[in-house]
Coordinates of C-alpha atoms and ligand atoms in Angstrom, one line a residue:
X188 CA 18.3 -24.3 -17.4
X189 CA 19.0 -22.3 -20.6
X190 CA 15.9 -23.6 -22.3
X191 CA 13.8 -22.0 -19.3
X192 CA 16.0 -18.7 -19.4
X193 CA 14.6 -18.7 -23.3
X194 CA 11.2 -19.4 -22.4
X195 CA 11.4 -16.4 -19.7
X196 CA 12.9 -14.1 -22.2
X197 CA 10.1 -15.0 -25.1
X198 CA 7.2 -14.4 -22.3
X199 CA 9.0 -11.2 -21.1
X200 CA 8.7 -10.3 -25.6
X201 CA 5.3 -11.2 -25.6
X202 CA 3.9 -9.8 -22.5
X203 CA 2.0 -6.9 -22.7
X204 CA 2.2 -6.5 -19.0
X205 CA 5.2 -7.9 -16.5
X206 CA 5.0 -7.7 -12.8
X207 CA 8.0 -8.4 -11.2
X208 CA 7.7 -9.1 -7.7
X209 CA 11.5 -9.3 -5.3
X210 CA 11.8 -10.6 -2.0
X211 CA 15.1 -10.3 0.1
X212 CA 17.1 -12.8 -2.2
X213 CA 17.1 -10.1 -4.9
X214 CA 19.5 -7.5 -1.9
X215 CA 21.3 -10.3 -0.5
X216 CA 23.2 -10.2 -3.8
X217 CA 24.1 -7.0 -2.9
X218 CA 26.0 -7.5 0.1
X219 CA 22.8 -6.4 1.9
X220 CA 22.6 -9.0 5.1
X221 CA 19.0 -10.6 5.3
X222 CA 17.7 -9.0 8.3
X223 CA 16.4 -12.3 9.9
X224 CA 20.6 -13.1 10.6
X225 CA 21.2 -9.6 12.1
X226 CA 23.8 -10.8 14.4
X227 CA 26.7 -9.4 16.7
X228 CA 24.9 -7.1 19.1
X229 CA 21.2 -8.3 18.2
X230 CA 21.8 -11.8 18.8
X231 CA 20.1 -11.8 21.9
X232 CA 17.1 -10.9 20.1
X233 CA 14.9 -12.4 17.4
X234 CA 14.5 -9.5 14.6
X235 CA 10.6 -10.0 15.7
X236 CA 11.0 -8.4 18.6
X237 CA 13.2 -5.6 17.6
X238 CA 11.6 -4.7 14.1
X239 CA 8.0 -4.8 15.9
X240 CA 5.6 -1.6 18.1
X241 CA 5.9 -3.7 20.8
X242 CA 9.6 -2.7 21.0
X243 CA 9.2 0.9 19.7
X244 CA 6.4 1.6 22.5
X245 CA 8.8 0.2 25.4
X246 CA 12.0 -0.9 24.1
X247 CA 13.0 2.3 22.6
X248 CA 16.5 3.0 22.9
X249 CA 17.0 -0.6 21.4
X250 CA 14.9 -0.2 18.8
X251 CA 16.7 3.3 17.6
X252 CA 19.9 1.2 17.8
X253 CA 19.1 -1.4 15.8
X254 CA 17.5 0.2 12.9
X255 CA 20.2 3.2 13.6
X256 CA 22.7 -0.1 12.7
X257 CA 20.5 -1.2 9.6
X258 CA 20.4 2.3 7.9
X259 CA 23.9 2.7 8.6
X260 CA 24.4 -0.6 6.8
X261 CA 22.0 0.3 3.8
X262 CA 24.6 3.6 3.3
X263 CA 27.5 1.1 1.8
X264 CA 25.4 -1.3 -0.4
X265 CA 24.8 -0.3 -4.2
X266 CA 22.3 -2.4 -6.6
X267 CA 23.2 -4.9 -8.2
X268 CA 23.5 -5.7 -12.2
X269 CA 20.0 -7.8 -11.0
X270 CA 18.6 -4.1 -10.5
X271 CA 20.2 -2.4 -12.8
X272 CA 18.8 -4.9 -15.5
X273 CA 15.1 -4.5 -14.3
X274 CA 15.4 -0.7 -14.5
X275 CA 16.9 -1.2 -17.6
X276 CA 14.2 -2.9 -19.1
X277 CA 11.3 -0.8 -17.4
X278 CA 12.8 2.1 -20.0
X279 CA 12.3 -0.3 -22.8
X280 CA 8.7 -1.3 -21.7
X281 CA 9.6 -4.9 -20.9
X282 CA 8.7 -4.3 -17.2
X283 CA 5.5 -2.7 -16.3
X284 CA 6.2 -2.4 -12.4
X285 CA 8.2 -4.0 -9.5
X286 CA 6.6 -4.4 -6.1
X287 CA 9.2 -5.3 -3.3
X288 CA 9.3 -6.8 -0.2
X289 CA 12.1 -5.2 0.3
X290 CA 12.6 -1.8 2.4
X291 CA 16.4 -0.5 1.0
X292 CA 15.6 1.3 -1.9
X293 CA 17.9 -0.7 -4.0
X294 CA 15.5 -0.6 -7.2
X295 CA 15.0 3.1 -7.2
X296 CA 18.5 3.3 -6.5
X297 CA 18.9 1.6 -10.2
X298 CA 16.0 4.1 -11.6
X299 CA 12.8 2.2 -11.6
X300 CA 10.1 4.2 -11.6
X301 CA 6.9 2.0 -10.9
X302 CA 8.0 0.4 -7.8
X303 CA 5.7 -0.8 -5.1
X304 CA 7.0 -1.1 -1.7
X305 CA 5.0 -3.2 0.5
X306 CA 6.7 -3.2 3.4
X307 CA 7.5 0.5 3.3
X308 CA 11.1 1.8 3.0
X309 CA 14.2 2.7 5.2
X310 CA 15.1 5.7 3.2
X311 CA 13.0 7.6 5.1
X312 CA 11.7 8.1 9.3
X313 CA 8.6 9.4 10.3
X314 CA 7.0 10.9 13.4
X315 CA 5.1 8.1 15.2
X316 CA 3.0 11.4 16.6
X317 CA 2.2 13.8 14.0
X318 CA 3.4 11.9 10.7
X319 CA 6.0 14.4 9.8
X320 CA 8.7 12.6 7.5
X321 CA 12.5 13.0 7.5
X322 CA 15.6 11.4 5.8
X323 CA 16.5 8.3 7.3
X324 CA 20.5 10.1 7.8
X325 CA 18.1 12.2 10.6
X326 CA 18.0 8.9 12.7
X327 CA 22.4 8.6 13.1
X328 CA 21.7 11.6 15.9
X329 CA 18.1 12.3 16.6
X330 CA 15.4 9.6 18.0
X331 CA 12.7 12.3 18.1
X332 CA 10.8 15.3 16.1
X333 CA 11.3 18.5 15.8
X334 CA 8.6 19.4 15.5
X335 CA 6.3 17.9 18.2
X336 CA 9.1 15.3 20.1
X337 CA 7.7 12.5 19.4
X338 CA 9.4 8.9 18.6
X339 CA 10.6 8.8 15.0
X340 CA 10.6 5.2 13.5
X341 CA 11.9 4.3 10.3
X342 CA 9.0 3.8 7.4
X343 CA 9.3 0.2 7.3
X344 CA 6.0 -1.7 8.0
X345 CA 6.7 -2.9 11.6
X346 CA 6.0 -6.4 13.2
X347 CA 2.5 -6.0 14.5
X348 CA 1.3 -3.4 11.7
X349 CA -0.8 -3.7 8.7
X350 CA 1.0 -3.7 5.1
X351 CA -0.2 0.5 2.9
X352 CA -3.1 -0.6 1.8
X353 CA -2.7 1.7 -1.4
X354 CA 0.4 -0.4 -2.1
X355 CA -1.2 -3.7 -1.3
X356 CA -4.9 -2.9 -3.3
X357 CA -2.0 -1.7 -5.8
X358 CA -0.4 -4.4 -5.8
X359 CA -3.3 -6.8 -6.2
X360 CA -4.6 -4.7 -9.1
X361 CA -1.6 -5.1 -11.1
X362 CA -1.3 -8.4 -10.5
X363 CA -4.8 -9.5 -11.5
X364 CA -4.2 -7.9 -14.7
X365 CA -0.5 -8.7 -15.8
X366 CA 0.3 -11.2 -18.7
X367 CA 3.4 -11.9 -17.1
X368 CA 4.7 -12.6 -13.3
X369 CA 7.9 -12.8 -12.2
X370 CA 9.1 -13.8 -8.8
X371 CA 13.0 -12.8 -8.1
X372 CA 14.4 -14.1 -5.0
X373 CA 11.2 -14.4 -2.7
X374 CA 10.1 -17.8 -0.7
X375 CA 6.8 -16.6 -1.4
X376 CA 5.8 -17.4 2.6
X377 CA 5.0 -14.4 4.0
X378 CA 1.2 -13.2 3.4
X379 CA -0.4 -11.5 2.4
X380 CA 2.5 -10.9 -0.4
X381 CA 2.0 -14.7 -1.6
X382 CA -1.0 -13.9 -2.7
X383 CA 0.1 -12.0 -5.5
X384 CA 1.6 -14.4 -7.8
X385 CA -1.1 -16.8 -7.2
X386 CA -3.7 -14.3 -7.7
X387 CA -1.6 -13.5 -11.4
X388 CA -1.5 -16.8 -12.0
X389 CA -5.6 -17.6 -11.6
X390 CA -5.8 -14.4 -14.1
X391 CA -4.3 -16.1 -16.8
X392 CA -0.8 -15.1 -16.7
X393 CA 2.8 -16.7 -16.6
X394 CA 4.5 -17.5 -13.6
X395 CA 8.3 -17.6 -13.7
X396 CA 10.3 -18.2 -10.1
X397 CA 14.1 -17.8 -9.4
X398 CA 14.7 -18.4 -6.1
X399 CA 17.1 -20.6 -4.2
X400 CA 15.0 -22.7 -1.9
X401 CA 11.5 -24.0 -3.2
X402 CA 8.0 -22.2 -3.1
X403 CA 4.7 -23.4 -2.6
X404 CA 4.1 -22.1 -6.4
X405 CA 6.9 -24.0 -8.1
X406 CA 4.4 -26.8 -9.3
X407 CA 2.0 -24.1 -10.6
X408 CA 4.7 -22.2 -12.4
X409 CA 5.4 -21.9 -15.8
X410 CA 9.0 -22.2 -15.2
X411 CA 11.3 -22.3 -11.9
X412 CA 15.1 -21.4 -12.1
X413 CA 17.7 -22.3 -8.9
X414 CA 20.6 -19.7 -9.4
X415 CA 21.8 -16.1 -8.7
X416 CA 19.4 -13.6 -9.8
X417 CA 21.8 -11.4 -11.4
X418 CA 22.9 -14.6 -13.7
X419 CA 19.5 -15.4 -14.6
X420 CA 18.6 -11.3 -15.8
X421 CA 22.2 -11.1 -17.3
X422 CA 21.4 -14.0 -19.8
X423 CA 17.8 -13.3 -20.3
X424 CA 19.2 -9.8 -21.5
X425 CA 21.6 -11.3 -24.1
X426 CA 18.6 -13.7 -25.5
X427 CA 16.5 -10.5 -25.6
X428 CA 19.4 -8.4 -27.1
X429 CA 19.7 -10.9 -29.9
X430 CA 16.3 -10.5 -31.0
Ligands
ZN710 ZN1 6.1 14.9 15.4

C-alpha cells in the first residue's frame, strides 16, 4: 500500500490540475451517520421516501422532522484531518477543486474554497414558493416562509429532482480537463456523478480510488487504496512534506 500512497503523492507533484471528488465515506469519518442507515424513528421508512418531493408535497410534517433530525445532527460533527488536509493543500495549489456528493458542509467547514456540491447543501433551507433562502438553524422552529408561507425544504437535491446543472456542467468541465482525479470515499454508483471520473480518465488523466468497498473503476484506475481516508491523506502529506 505504501508504494501506491507514493505514486498518489508524485501525481498529486506533478499534476497541474487535481480534482478531487468525495462521496459519503469521506463524512462518515466524521461521526456523520450515512444517511441511508438513518435509524431509530425513521426505520419505518426507506431514506427514499423521506429525502424525496413526493414526501415534501404530502408527507410534510415527516419530512420537516426528519431533515429537522439530520441538521440537528450536522450541528455536532467537525471535519475531519481528511478535510482539513485537502483544504490544506488547495492553499498550496496541489488541489484545484473538490466536488462532493456530500450535502454537510464539512469541506468548507475546513476552508476549501473551490468546492462543488452536487447534491446541494444542508446548511441552508429554501422556500419551495418564492426561492427565498434561510439558515438551515431556521428549520429547528419554523416549516414555512416569512415571507410568502410557503414550505421551506432544505437545499439538498431531493429524491425525484434533477442534480444544479451549473454544478454538474461544472463539474464535467473540470473533470474533462484535470491531469489528476481523485476519488475519496465514493462507490462511484450513483449517476450521473460516476461519470465524472470516467470522463477524467478518457481525458488523459490519473485515476486514484480510496474507498472501502470496490468500484466499477478500480480496474481502470491508476491506483486503488482500501483504508481510512484520513490515513491515506495523512501519509501522502508526510511523502509530499519530505520533498
Ligand atoms: Zn416564500
Amino acid at each position: 500500500m505504501n508504494d501506491i500512497i507514493q505514486k498518489l503523492a508524485r501525481a498529486l507533484l506533478q499534476s497541474s490540475s487535481t480534482v478531487v471528488f468525495t462521496g459519503a465515506g469521506m463524512s462518515t469519518e466524521s461521526g456523520l451517520p450515512d444517511f441511508r442507515s438513518a435509524g431509530g424513528l425513521w426505520k419505518q421508512y426507506r431514506p427514499e421516501e423521506l429525502a424525496s418531493t413526493d414526501a415534501l408535497n404530502r408527507n410534510f410534517e415527516n419530512f420537516v422532522s426528519f431533515y429537522r433530525e439530520r441538521i440537528e445532527t450536522l450541528g455536532e460533527v467537525k471535519p475531519n484531518k481528511g478535510h482539513l488536509l485537502l483544504a490544506e493543500w488547495e492553499a498550496k495549489n496541489l488541489v484545484t477543486a473538490v466536488v462532493t456528493q456530500n450535502v454537510d458542509g464539512l469541506h468548507q467547514a475546513a476552508g476549501s474554497k473551490a468546492v462543488w456540491e452536487l447534491h446541494g447543501t444542508l446548511r441552508k433551507v429554501r422556500c419551495q414558493s418564492c426561492g427565498t433562502e434561510y439558515p438551515a438553524g431556521r428549520y429547528s422552529s419554523e416549516s414555512t416562509c416569512e415571507k410568502c408561507r410557503g414550505k421551506l425544504r432544505p437545499a439538498v437535491v431531493l429524491f425525484g429532482e434533477m442534480l444544479p446543472e451549473k454544478a454538474l456542467s461544472a463539474s464535467m468541465d473540470i473533470a474533462a480537463s484535470c491531469s489528476l482525479f481523485l476519488v475519496l470515499g465514493s462507490s462511484l454508483s450513483v449517476s450521473p456523478a460516476n461519470m465524472l471520473p470516467e470522463r477524467a480518465k478518457r481525458s488523459g488523466a490519473k485515476l486514484f480510488i480510496v474507498n472501502n468497498t470496490p468500484t466499477h473503476l478500480d480496474s481502470a484506475a491508476d491506483g486503488v487504496i482500501r483504508d481510512a481516508i484520513g490515513n491515506v491523506l495523512s501519509a501522502a502529506d508526510e511523502i509530499l512534506r519530505e520533498q
